[in-house]
Amino acid sequence: MLSFFWKLYSEVIQTSIQGHQMNFSAYLGCFMKPSRCFLFGVAIFLVLAGSGFSAEYIGPDTLIASKDGKKLFVACKDAKELMVVDVAGRAVLQKISLPAGPSGVVISPDGKKAYVTCTAPKSTLCVIETDSGKILNSTTLGHTAMAPAVTPDGQRIYICNRFEAKVLAIDLDSGKEIASISVPREPYCTAITPDGKSLFVADLLPLDRADGSDSAAVITAVDTATQQATAIRLLNGGTSVRSLCISPDGKYCYVVHILARYQIPTTQIERGWMNTNALSVIDVHAKKLINTVLLDDVDLGAANPWSVTVTSDGKWICVAHAGTHELSVIDVEGLLEKLAKTGDSQAEVPNNLAFLVDLRRRIKLEGNGPHGVALIGSTAYVAEYFTDTLAIVDLHSGTKNVVGSIALGPKPFLTDQRRGKMLFHDATISFQHWQSCSSCHPDGRVDGLNWDLLNDGLGNPKNTRSLIKVHQSGSVMALGVRDSAESAVRAGISHVLFATRPEEDAQALDEYLRWLYPVPSPHLIDGKLSPAAERGKKLFFDAKVGCAYCHPQPLYTDKKTHDVGSAGMYDKPSDKFNTPRLVELWRTAPYMHDGHYVTLKELLVKGKHGGRVGDLDSLSEAEIDDLVEFLLSL
Amino acid sequence: MLIVLAIFHQAQADATSNPQNQEQLHSTSVPAEVFSDWRLQDGIESGKSFKDAVLAITEELKPETGNLQPRIEQMEKAASDDPAWEQLYRDACTLRRAARLRTVMKKCPRIIFTKHYDLGGSHYAYTEGQSDAQDERTFVPGASLCLLTMNELFGQVRTLINDPEGVLRDPDVSYDGKRVLFAWKKSLNSDDYHLYEYDMETSGVRQLTSGLGFADYEGIYAPNGQIIFNSTRCVQTVDCWWTEVSNLYTCDGDGRYLRRLGFDQVHSNYPTVMPDGRILYTRWEYSDRSQMFVQGLFQMNPDGTSQKEFYGNNSWFPTSLVHARSIPGTEKVMAIFTGHHTIQKGWLGIVDPSRGRQENEGAQLIAPVRETLAERIDFYGQSGDQFQYPYPLGETEFLITFKPDGSNAPFGIYWMDKNGRRELLALDLQISCNQPVPLAARPVPHIRPSMVDYRKKQGLCSIQDIYRGSGLEGVPRGSVKKLRVIALEYRAAGIGGNENQGPGGEALIVTPVAIGNGSWDVKAVLGEAKVHEDGSVFFAVPARTPVYFQAIDEKGHAIQSMRSWATLQPGEVATCVGCHESKNASPPVNLPVSLAMKAGAEQLGGFYGPPRGFSFPREIQPILNRHCISCHKVPPGENDPPLRGNANLPSKLRDSAFSLLDAEVTEEPSKRRWSRAYLNLTASYRKSGFDNKNSFRGEPEGPFLHWISAQSAPPMLPPYSTGAAKSRLITLLEQGHGGVALSREEMDKIACWIDLLVPFCGDYTEANAWTVEEIERYSHFMEKRKQMEDIERHNIEAWIRMQNK
């Protein structure tokens, strides 16, 4: 009986999390009278409450300390709340409901206001009074707003509209947009120098050909006076840039990211053969990359660095590793000194797995999935996403570092789907903790890179595919070498994580991936196709153009393999390629199995994709643009 | 009131008849051996007063000093030789013991250990004591498997098995803490070491492996449910002594599907499981280099893939690293730093490869922590306190088999910290107590899925850019044209012997295949893979075969040679960045898909014919016969002796045409029929060595040939340091000496022969001067090897069937 309750309840939760917002009563009301339905719900609630567990997730993601260091403001993504935590009492003081999951929080220089970005296709900026917790006002923002940063004079806020590839500058007095700065792709994190003169913005992913010689995410340095942008490329393979910060003296920008060795065969993961995890140091004044050091150790990866921050005295850099549930504490003085002394071996630094020996301590956290870090003096508060806890860490060496934990709610009961999500991000299940599924599939999508997996031979790298709806797509992988997503999940555990896991882990991963749902395209207007996209839609389904022949609805794939003349320089002439789904095509660049094309227009015009089936040659440039607009709206 | 439980040796006599017998000698006093060790470590024996010792102990215990401080204050006016100080000292030591043993009492109050003789022979690894050993056999009967229980401050010992005629050794505890794997040889001549398992719940013992004439020992539970162990089933003989070789093998938990993992020249020893599931072990090796330095650490996955250096393979120091075990929560290991011609004991150290992998870069002596000099000492670490078998409980404390400096007692089991503070846990005045392993459930290390496909016969090897790495430092791009792949073949028995001497030391070579200083082993060139313009190479190699590589230039000369070997498992795909790249580095970020990868894996095509052991009579003599002997035809005996290599040879004779005839020169110590041509080209001369062999020894820097001495130093040799490229013979031939013009094939073969270290025999039986009895003896061991290979083939077939069920 209990298991039935649970199954029912967990389905409700899953449904709710999917964004359908179907409430509990409504769900039960499908087959029960309302009064019974209510009682039934209460019964389940009591069962769960009695067990001390909850299947409602809080998901603490980012956090910031109040100016006086007495409170923490915790952006709880899944609870759609900003929680206010009493530092001294180690307890939640207040929960502030938000219109959508908060993706970033920043405090005004006078400490009186908290600015919270709430993420949605139409995001919201909530201005909250820090003393009372009242939402003073809300402003509508663009698609998936995040990473707010306020200038030191408190006059201006910068916000990333992630899926619009834009950074907005908004005047806080008037609420007006002052500037919109374009960046290559998915601006994800920001930091402003103490003098307010420069803003640094990191793109999450690269936007380059993946079969070329260089693919790296870009850091954009913005002059806040002129809004002029300077691009700083990370090293080849720099991807999943989750966080950056500025040293208190304003001289350095520290960036954490994955540094993928994506061009060699994935025969192993030890020694960072696939993904290494890195800290890049940028010279703020010169707007140049000084060098990149590895956060991993020789035989132990430090996967998925999620946030970086530096103590106010500038002595320690703290990096939260979401994949290994650790906090790295790096001696800044030693790091800069060693970097300055590298001389001729400068080029070897990004490959040196022993660079941080004696300069860094790895502190094992008790929670799972550390994301944001807030520092109050020499104490770090780390948001542990999957355990709904904040770890309290004393940064001094020679002490028991983890000195406490703050539970933000009941201990979460993990549904299969939630456990799958946790496993998907957990690198400790991989050999030597080098990577998790999410290292190559951030958010279950793409890292923008090619990988030479061994499942289809060697020397023929393939572009990472999004896992959206992968379980509904028949055979998977570029050559269709796995007969189903299920078998690919299991092969991935063995051959990419080099792990042996129980079948229930694989099933949990399946559940998580099945649950992933598409984010509405930023190319939609109020959720609908633009006029250009409408025109493109007609072309797409026009038998003469022929797109829909291989890309039929609903997922825009016929689930078959074809030779459409797309073989690249590393492919065999006999290769036939699995028709990809076009869902979320707007966020899966570069395109084709080898990531040869950065844009869809390039693919259609230069690549003549589809030319073997339909007639694209006769389309005008305007029609091609329309077609592209439709494709980007899917 | 503390109830003191005494330990020790009286118990074991009774235990033979009653294994369940449990000794509980109640006493109100501290066991004499423990008290004696306290006195020794606190300096009482060297004249320190009890009072000073009490004050020192109090200092160590601060702030947890119990009632010591008030008692000291009470005693303030008492003379330092007041007998009451001794009682206070005793109590202080007891309090200190309680503090020191906190981790042991909490985490591992039950400890399995053995009692047996101190393992080792003339070399640390000679412990097989095989029933049909050819020569050296070390075996001292009398041993026990014991359980020490530390429920109280002074533990109790229960003998689980006692065998006065045999030896029990190498205990390992299953991950659930319920079973103990160990090796047991029950008699000198009618049994060999085999793996057994003791069930702690039922006290039942079951035998897992068997077979007279094969020793299976040093078994461990691998995370994947398999067992990995050391065995003489490879039927090889050490190159430099008359002893059996042991390599790593695996079988399942019931001893089934037994098969070989390591295909190594000489011993691999003492495997342990690292927390990430890798297997760490000592690998002795000396392909094309000195046999004495070093016996370093290697690593592999439990399925035998990824066999790679862990520490010290291009190093003089530490001479030998044995009994290595991971330190929990770190990437470091604790190991015994010992010598070459020593038994398995020495000093204790921590190895941290992240600080470097050669010499003392990542090596730190502990207990006490002290300066660690990189020294070249055969009998390293044999003075002072002696250590064996560390079992780290953390980075600072460990269980250890230990004998304090100056002690006449055998080794005992101790708790110790890295500063050398210790507490005696078990001691038997009649026999060493050793090999402590906590009897407790522990987390199963990472289980890495096996990548081995036994249905395949090959593995694939890829090098991204051969120019990256220290091996080819300074070599201009484009210089390397081919990668020569050479298989090593090992001797089945020791018959005859000569000697070598060089920078790395000197040695005997049994069943020699070359004159002294020439190749240790038979070598077969499998082929030469193309090195592409970008420095990439991609080729298939036979699996389960030791192979090594040479970077070859356009003239067919070796630029660099590996002086080690790699072994791939069936279906394994091994990738390297370059020639001897740093093991502490990731692959560079800018390595595009290589040209070799694009071209696909190359099948090696042999070397002017199918792969075969390189034989001077078969490969080189025919060339000499075709081109040289019309002039170099001094009849046998005319200048015999002396030969070309004799420094006393008159210069007139030295400069004259000398014999390149295939005339046999039979030499007794080696039991080989060399040829006049071979001895002259290699500038060989008779040399009376350390074993007074008076055998032929070649000159690696001779008048005509330069080659890597078999006694070359362990550190990396610079590219083009020697070999065909530096040999005058090659220059002479290139210049058309005597009007001869050799074909490319002929030049390549001569260069290859030099770069293979001038082997004479392409087979261990070739050109032998053995007696009938010796021929039969060698055949016997070859037959024995074949018998085991047949068994193994069946085991692998059964394994494949089981895997595909």
PDB file of C-alpha atoms in Angstrom, chain B residues 81-257:
ATOM      1  CA  ASP B  81      65.695   7.190  41.120  1.00  0.00           C
ATOM      2  CA  ASP B  82      62.785   6.715  43.516  1.00  0.00           C
ATOM      3  CA  PRO B  83      61.176   3.353  42.557  1.00  0.00           C
ATOM      4  CA  ALA B  84      57.784   5.060  42.566  1.00  0.00           C
ATOM      5  CA  TRP B  85      58.789   6.720  39.329  1.00  0.00           C
ATOM      6  CA  GLU B  86      58.886   3.315  37.660  1.00  0.00           C
ATOM      7  CA  GLN B  87      55.281   2.667  38.644  1.00  0.00           C
ATOM      8  CA  LEU B  88      54.307   6.102  37.417  1.00  0.00           C
ATOM      9  CA  TYR B  89      56.221   5.417  34.200  1.00  0.00           C
ATOM     10  CA  ARG B  90      54.354   2.156  33.765  1.00  0.00           C
ATOM     11  CA  ASP B  91      51.030   3.909  34.286  1.00  0.00           C
ATOM     12  CA  ALA B  92      52.007   6.760  31.992  1.00  0.00           C
ATOM     13  CA  CYS B  93      52.955   4.278  29.267  1.00  0.00           C
ATOM     14  CA  THR B  94      49.645   2.502  29.714  1.00  0.00           C
ATOM     15  CA  LEU B  95      47.789   5.758  29.345  1.00  0.00           C
ATOM     16  CA  ARG B  96      49.871   6.587  26.311  1.00  0.00           C
ATOM     17  CA  ARG B  97      49.141   3.190  24.807  1.00  0.00           C
ATOM     18  CA  ALA B  98      45.429   3.813  25.197  1.00  0.00           C
ATOM     19  CA  ALA B  99      45.783   7.102  23.348  1.00  0.00           C
ATOM     20  CA  ARG B 100      47.973   5.660  20.616  1.00  0.00           C
ATOM     21  CA  LEU B 101      45.784   2.657  19.993  1.00  0.00           C
ATOM     22  CA  ARG B 102      42.576   4.640  19.743  1.00  0.00           C
ATOM     23  CA  THR B 103      42.279   4.097  15.990  1.00  0.00           C
ATOM     24  CA  VAL B 104      43.184   0.423  16.215  1.00  0.00           C
ATOM     25  CA  MET B 105      40.665  -0.218  18.982  1.00  0.00           C
ATOM     26  CA  LYS B 106      37.984   1.676  17.106  1.00  0.00           C
ATOM     27  CA  LYS B 107      38.583   0.658  13.511  1.00  0.00           C
ATOM     28  CA  CYS B 108      40.409  -2.636  13.523  1.00  0.00           C
ATOM     29  CA  PRO B 109      40.449  -4.380  16.884  1.00  0.00           C
ATOM     30  CA  ARG B 110      40.792  -7.716  15.095  1.00  0.00           C
ATOM     31  CA  ILE B 111      43.931  -8.263  13.084  1.00  0.00           C
ATOM     32  CA  ILE B 112      44.916 -11.265  11.023  1.00  0.00           C
ATOM     33  CA  PHE B 113      48.621 -11.964  10.872  1.00  0.00           C
ATOM     34  CA  THR B 114      51.034 -14.744  10.129  1.00  0.00           C
ATOM     35  CA  LYS B 115      54.028 -16.220  11.792  1.00  0.00           C
ATOM     36  CA  HIS B 116      56.701 -17.393   9.432  1.00  0.00           C
ATOM     37  CA  TYR B 117      60.339 -16.965   8.611  1.00  0.00           C
ATOM     38  CA  ASP B 118      61.530 -13.657   7.186  1.00  0.00           C
ATOM     39  CA  LEU B 119      60.841 -14.067   3.474  1.00  0.00           C
ATOM     40  CA  GLY B 120      63.524 -13.624   0.865  1.00  0.00           C
ATOM     41  CA  GLY B 121      66.607 -15.375  -0.398  1.00  0.00           C
ATOM     42  CA  SER B 122      69.670 -14.118  -2.171  1.00  0.00           C
ATOM     43  CA  HIS B 123      67.264 -11.572  -3.708  1.00  0.00           C
ATOM     44  CA  TYR B 124      64.135 -10.178  -2.074  1.00  0.00           C
ATOM     45  CA  ALA B 125      61.796 -11.958  -4.472  1.00  0.00           C
ATOM     46  CA  TYR B 126      63.121 -15.504  -4.201  1.00  0.00           C
ATOM     47  CA  THR B 127      60.458 -16.844  -1.920  1.00  0.00           C
ATOM     48  CA  GLU B 128      58.731 -19.473  -4.058  1.00  0.00           C
ATOM     49  CA  GLY B 129      60.686 -22.398  -2.625  1.00  0.00           C
ATOM     50  CA  GLN B 130      59.296 -24.462  -5.481  1.00  0.00           C
ATOM     51  CA  SER B 131      59.304 -28.226  -5.051  1.00  0.00           C
ATOM     52  CA  ASP B 132      61.226 -28.734  -8.309  1.00  0.00           C
ATOM     53  CA  ALA B 133      63.352 -25.611  -8.033  1.00  0.00           C
ATOM     54  CA  GLN B 134      66.402 -25.645 -10.267  1.00  0.00           C
ATOM     55  CA  ASP B 135      68.717 -24.260  -7.678  1.00  0.00           C
ATOM     56  CA  GLU B 136      68.079 -21.650  -5.012  1.00  0.00           C
ATOM     57  CA  ARG B 137      65.199 -22.587  -2.761  1.00  0.00           C
ATOM     58  CA  THR B 138      64.453 -20.776   0.430  1.00  0.00           C
ATOM     59  CA  PHE B 139      61.952 -22.443   2.684  1.00  0.00           C
ATOM     60  CA  VAL B 140      61.943 -22.556   6.475  1.00  0.00           C
ATOM     61  CA  PRO B 141      59.102 -24.754   7.722  1.00  0.00           C
ATOM     62  CA  GLY B 142      56.928 -23.754  10.632  1.00  0.00           C
ATOM     63  CA  ALA B 143      54.226 -21.126  10.383  1.00  0.00           C
ATOM     64  CA  SER B 144      50.829 -20.056  11.671  1.00  0.00           C
ATOM     65  CA  LEU B 145      47.845 -18.022  10.623  1.00  0.00           C
ATOM     66  CA  CYS B 146      46.741 -16.013  13.639  1.00  0.00           C
ATOM     67  CA  LEU B 147      44.074 -13.646  14.845  1.00  0.00           C
ATOM     68  CA  LEU B 148      44.975 -10.867  17.225  1.00  0.00           C
ATOM     69  CA  THR B 149      42.032  -9.387  19.076  1.00  0.00           C
ATOM     70  CA  MET B 150      42.479  -6.018  20.700  1.00  0.00           C
ATOM     71  CA  ASN B 151      39.347  -5.853  22.789  1.00  0.00           C
ATOM     72  CA  GLU B 152      41.507  -4.640  25.617  1.00  0.00           C
ATOM     73  CA  LEU B 153      44.676  -2.637  25.657  1.00  0.00           C
ATOM     74  CA  PHE B 154      46.776  -5.774  25.474  1.00  0.00           C
ATOM     75  CA  GLY B 155      45.397  -8.144  22.937  1.00  0.00           C
ATOM     76  CA  GLN B 156      44.958 -11.852  22.737  1.00  0.00           C
ATOM     77  CA  VAL B 157      46.176 -14.099  19.981  1.00  0.00           C
ATOM     78  CA  ARG B 158      44.296 -17.047  18.608  1.00  0.00           C
ATOM     79  CA  THR B 159      46.048 -19.414  16.263  1.00  0.00           C
ATOM     80  CA  LEU B 160      43.743 -20.277  13.407  1.00  0.00           C
ATOM     81  CA  ILE B 161      46.081 -22.689  11.641  1.00  0.00           C
ATOM     82  CA  ASN B 162      49.467 -23.919  12.705  1.00  0.00           C
ATOM     83  CA  ASP B 163      51.685 -25.962  10.425  1.00  0.00           C
ATOM     84  CA  PRO B 164      55.084 -26.968  11.772  1.00  0.00           C
ATOM     85  CA  GLU B 165      56.049 -28.549   8.424  1.00  0.00           C
ATOM     86  CA  GLY B 166      54.799 -25.874   6.091  1.00  0.00           C
ATOM     87  CA  VAL B 167      54.597 -22.152   5.591  1.00  0.00           C
ATOM     88  CA  LEU B 168      51.429 -20.023   5.600  1.00  0.00           C
ATOM     89  CA  ARG B 169      51.787 -16.522   4.292  1.00  0.00           C
ATOM     90  CA  ASP B 170      50.249 -13.494   2.531  1.00  0.00           C
ATOM     91  CA  PRO B 171      46.876 -13.154   4.254  1.00  0.00           C
ATOM     92  CA  ASP B 172      44.251 -10.913   2.694  1.00  0.00           C
ATOM     93  CA  VAL B 173      40.802 -10.258   4.098  1.00  0.00           C
ATOM     94  CA  SER B 174      37.653 -10.276   1.965  1.00  0.00           C
ATOM     95  CA  TYR B 175      35.733  -7.023   1.682  1.00  0.00           C
ATOM     96  CA  ASP B 176      32.960  -8.353   3.890  1.00  0.00           C
ATOM     97  CA  GLY B 177      35.558  -9.219   6.512  1.00  0.00           C
ATOM     98  CA  LYS B 178      34.459 -12.844   6.651  1.00  0.00           C
ATOM     99  CA  ARG B 179      37.138 -14.729   4.748  1.00  0.00           C
ATOM    100  CA  VAL B 180      40.892 -14.796   4.719  1.00  0.00           C
ATOM    101  CA  LEU B 181      42.834 -15.638   1.583  1.00  0.00           C
ATOM    102  CA  PHE B 182      46.326 -16.954   2.139  1.00  0.00           C
ATOM    103  CA  ALA B 183      49.066 -19.066   0.574  1.00  0.00           C
ATOM    104  CA  TRP B 184      50.101 -22.374   2.071  1.00  0.00           C
ATOM    105  CA  LYS B 185      52.899 -24.754   1.191  1.00  0.00           C
ATOM    106  CA  LYS B 186      52.702 -27.807   3.350  1.00  0.00           C
ATOM    107  CA  SER B 187      56.042 -29.387   2.678  1.00  0.00           C
ATOM    108  CA  LEU B 188      59.333 -28.691   1.021  1.00  0.00           C
ATOM    109  CA  ASN B 189      59.235 -31.388  -1.641  1.00  0.00           C
ATOM    110  CA  SER B 190      55.717 -32.687  -1.945  1.00  0.00           C
ATOM    111  CA  ASP B 191      53.746 -29.477  -2.034  1.00  0.00           C
ATOM    112  CA  ASP B 192      53.927 -25.966  -3.399  1.00  0.00           C
ATOM    113  CA  TYR B 193      52.333 -22.720  -2.352  1.00  0.00           C
ATOM    114  CA  HIS B 194      48.699 -22.601  -3.309  1.00  0.00           C
ATOM    115  CA  LEU B 195      45.846 -20.313  -2.483  1.00  0.00           C
ATOM    116  CA  TYR B 196      43.515 -21.206   0.353  1.00  0.00           C
ATOM    117  CA  GLU B 197      40.596 -19.468   1.954  1.00  0.00           C
ATOM    118  CA  TYR B 198      39.739 -19.530   5.651  1.00  0.00           C
ATOM    119  CA  ASP B 199      36.131 -18.948   6.640  1.00  0.00           C
ATOM    120  CA  MET B 200      36.091 -16.943   9.863  1.00  0.00           C
ATOM    121  CA  GLU B 201      32.577 -18.071  10.753  1.00  0.00           C
ATOM    122  CA  THR B 202      33.030 -21.799  10.292  1.00  0.00           C
ATOM    123  CA  SER B 203      36.825 -22.055  10.626  1.00  0.00           C
ATOM    124  CA  GLY B 204      36.645 -24.082   7.425  1.00  0.00           C
ATOM    125  CA  VAL B 205      39.553 -24.027   5.023  1.00  0.00           C
ATOM    126  CA  ARG B 206      39.203 -24.593   1.300  1.00  0.00           C
ATOM    127  CA  GLN B 207      41.910 -24.905  -1.306  1.00  0.00           C
ATOM    128  CA  LEU B 208      41.480 -22.712  -4.378  1.00  0.00           C
ATOM    129  CA  THR B 209      44.462 -23.574  -6.589  1.00  0.00           C
ATOM    130  CA  SER B 210      46.590 -26.666  -6.908  1.00  0.00           C
ATOM    131  CA  GLY B 211      49.316 -28.391  -8.918  1.00  0.00           C
ATOM    132  CA  LEU B 212      52.705 -29.674  -7.832  1.00  0.00           C
ATOM    133  CA  GLY B 213      55.544 -27.745  -9.389  1.00  0.00           C
ATOM    134  CA  PHE B 214      53.657 -24.441  -9.499  1.00  0.00           C
ATOM    135  CA  ALA B 215      53.734 -21.959  -6.684  1.00  0.00           C
ATOM    136  CA  ASP B 216      50.708 -19.653  -6.241  1.00  0.00           C
ATOM    137  CA  TYR B 217      51.134 -17.011  -3.560  1.00  0.00           C
ATOM    138  CA  GLU B 218      50.614 -13.340  -2.648  1.00  0.00           C
ATOM    139  CA  GLY B 219      46.891 -13.605  -3.449  1.00  0.00           C
ATOM    140  CA  ILE B 220      44.523 -10.691  -3.028  1.00  0.00           C
ATOM    141  CA  TYR B 221      40.820 -10.145  -3.451  1.00  0.00           C
ATOM    142  CA  ALA B 222      40.225  -7.835  -6.410  1.00  0.00           C
ATOM    143  CA  PRO B 223      37.179  -5.554  -6.248  1.00  0.00           C
ATOM    144  CA  ASN B 224      35.479  -7.415  -9.102  1.00  0.00           C
ATOM    145  CA  GLY B 225      35.298 -10.707  -7.204  1.00  0.00           C
ATOM    146  CA  GLN B 226      38.373 -12.125  -8.893  1.00  0.00           C
ATOM    147  CA  ILE B 227      41.591 -13.042  -7.163  1.00  0.00           C
ATOM    148  CA  ILE B 228      44.937 -11.731  -8.304  1.00  0.00           C
ATOM    149  CA  PHE B 229      48.038 -13.581  -7.253  1.00  0.00           C
ATOM    150  CA  ASN B 230      51.599 -14.340  -8.035  1.00  0.00           C
ATOM    151  CA  SER B 231      52.562 -17.612  -9.648  1.00  0.00           C
ATOM    152  CA  THR B 232      55.409 -19.545 -11.183  1.00  0.00           C
ATOM    153  CA  ARG B 233      53.049 -20.983 -13.782  1.00  0.00           C
ATOM    154  CA  CYS B 234      54.832 -18.936 -16.451  1.00  0.00           C
ATOM    155  CA  VAL B 235      57.751 -21.388 -16.138  1.00  0.00           C
ATOM    156  CA  GLN B 236      60.504 -18.873 -16.644  1.00  0.00           C
ATOM    157  CA  THR B 237      63.890 -18.587 -15.084  1.00  0.00           C
ATOM    158  CA  VAL B 238      65.380 -15.357 -13.825  1.00  0.00           C
ATOM    159  CA  ASP B 239      67.886 -14.015 -16.372  1.00  0.00           C
ATOM    160  CA  CYS B 240      70.527 -13.538 -13.739  1.00  0.00           C
ATOM    161  CA  TRP B 241      70.125 -16.467 -11.367  1.00  0.00           C
ATOM    162  CA  TRP B 242      68.914 -20.047 -11.220  1.00  0.00           C
ATOM    163  CA  THR B 243      65.557 -19.272  -9.807  1.00  0.00           C
ATOM    164  CA  GLU B 244      61.939 -19.491 -10.882  1.00  0.00           C
ATOM    165  CA  VAL B 245      60.093 -16.372 -12.041  1.00  0.00           C
ATOM    166  CA  SER B 246      56.707 -15.342 -10.684  1.00  0.00           C
ATOM    167  CA  ASN B 247      54.235 -13.226 -12.634  1.00  0.00           C
ATOM    168  CA  LEU B 248      50.768 -11.958 -11.811  1.00  0.00           C
ATOM    169  CA  TYR B 249      47.805 -14.217 -12.547  1.00  0.00           C
ATOM    170  CA  THR B 250      44.102 -14.065 -11.938  1.00  0.00           C
ATOM    171  CA  CYS B 251      41.312 -16.524 -11.214  1.00  0.00           C
ATOM    172  CA  ASP B 252      37.795 -16.256  -9.917  1.00  0.00           C
ATOM    173  CA  GLY B 253      36.883 -16.545  -6.248  1.00  0.00           C
ATOM    174  CA  ASP B 254      36.827 -20.319  -6.536  1.00  0.00           C
ATOM    175  CA  GLY B 255      40.161 -20.616  -8.298  1.00  0.00           C
ATOM    176  CA  ARG B 256      38.594 -21.150 -11.723  1.00  0.00           C
ATOM    177  CA  TYR B 257      39.512 -19.558 -15.072  1.00  0.00           C
TER     178      TYR B 257
END
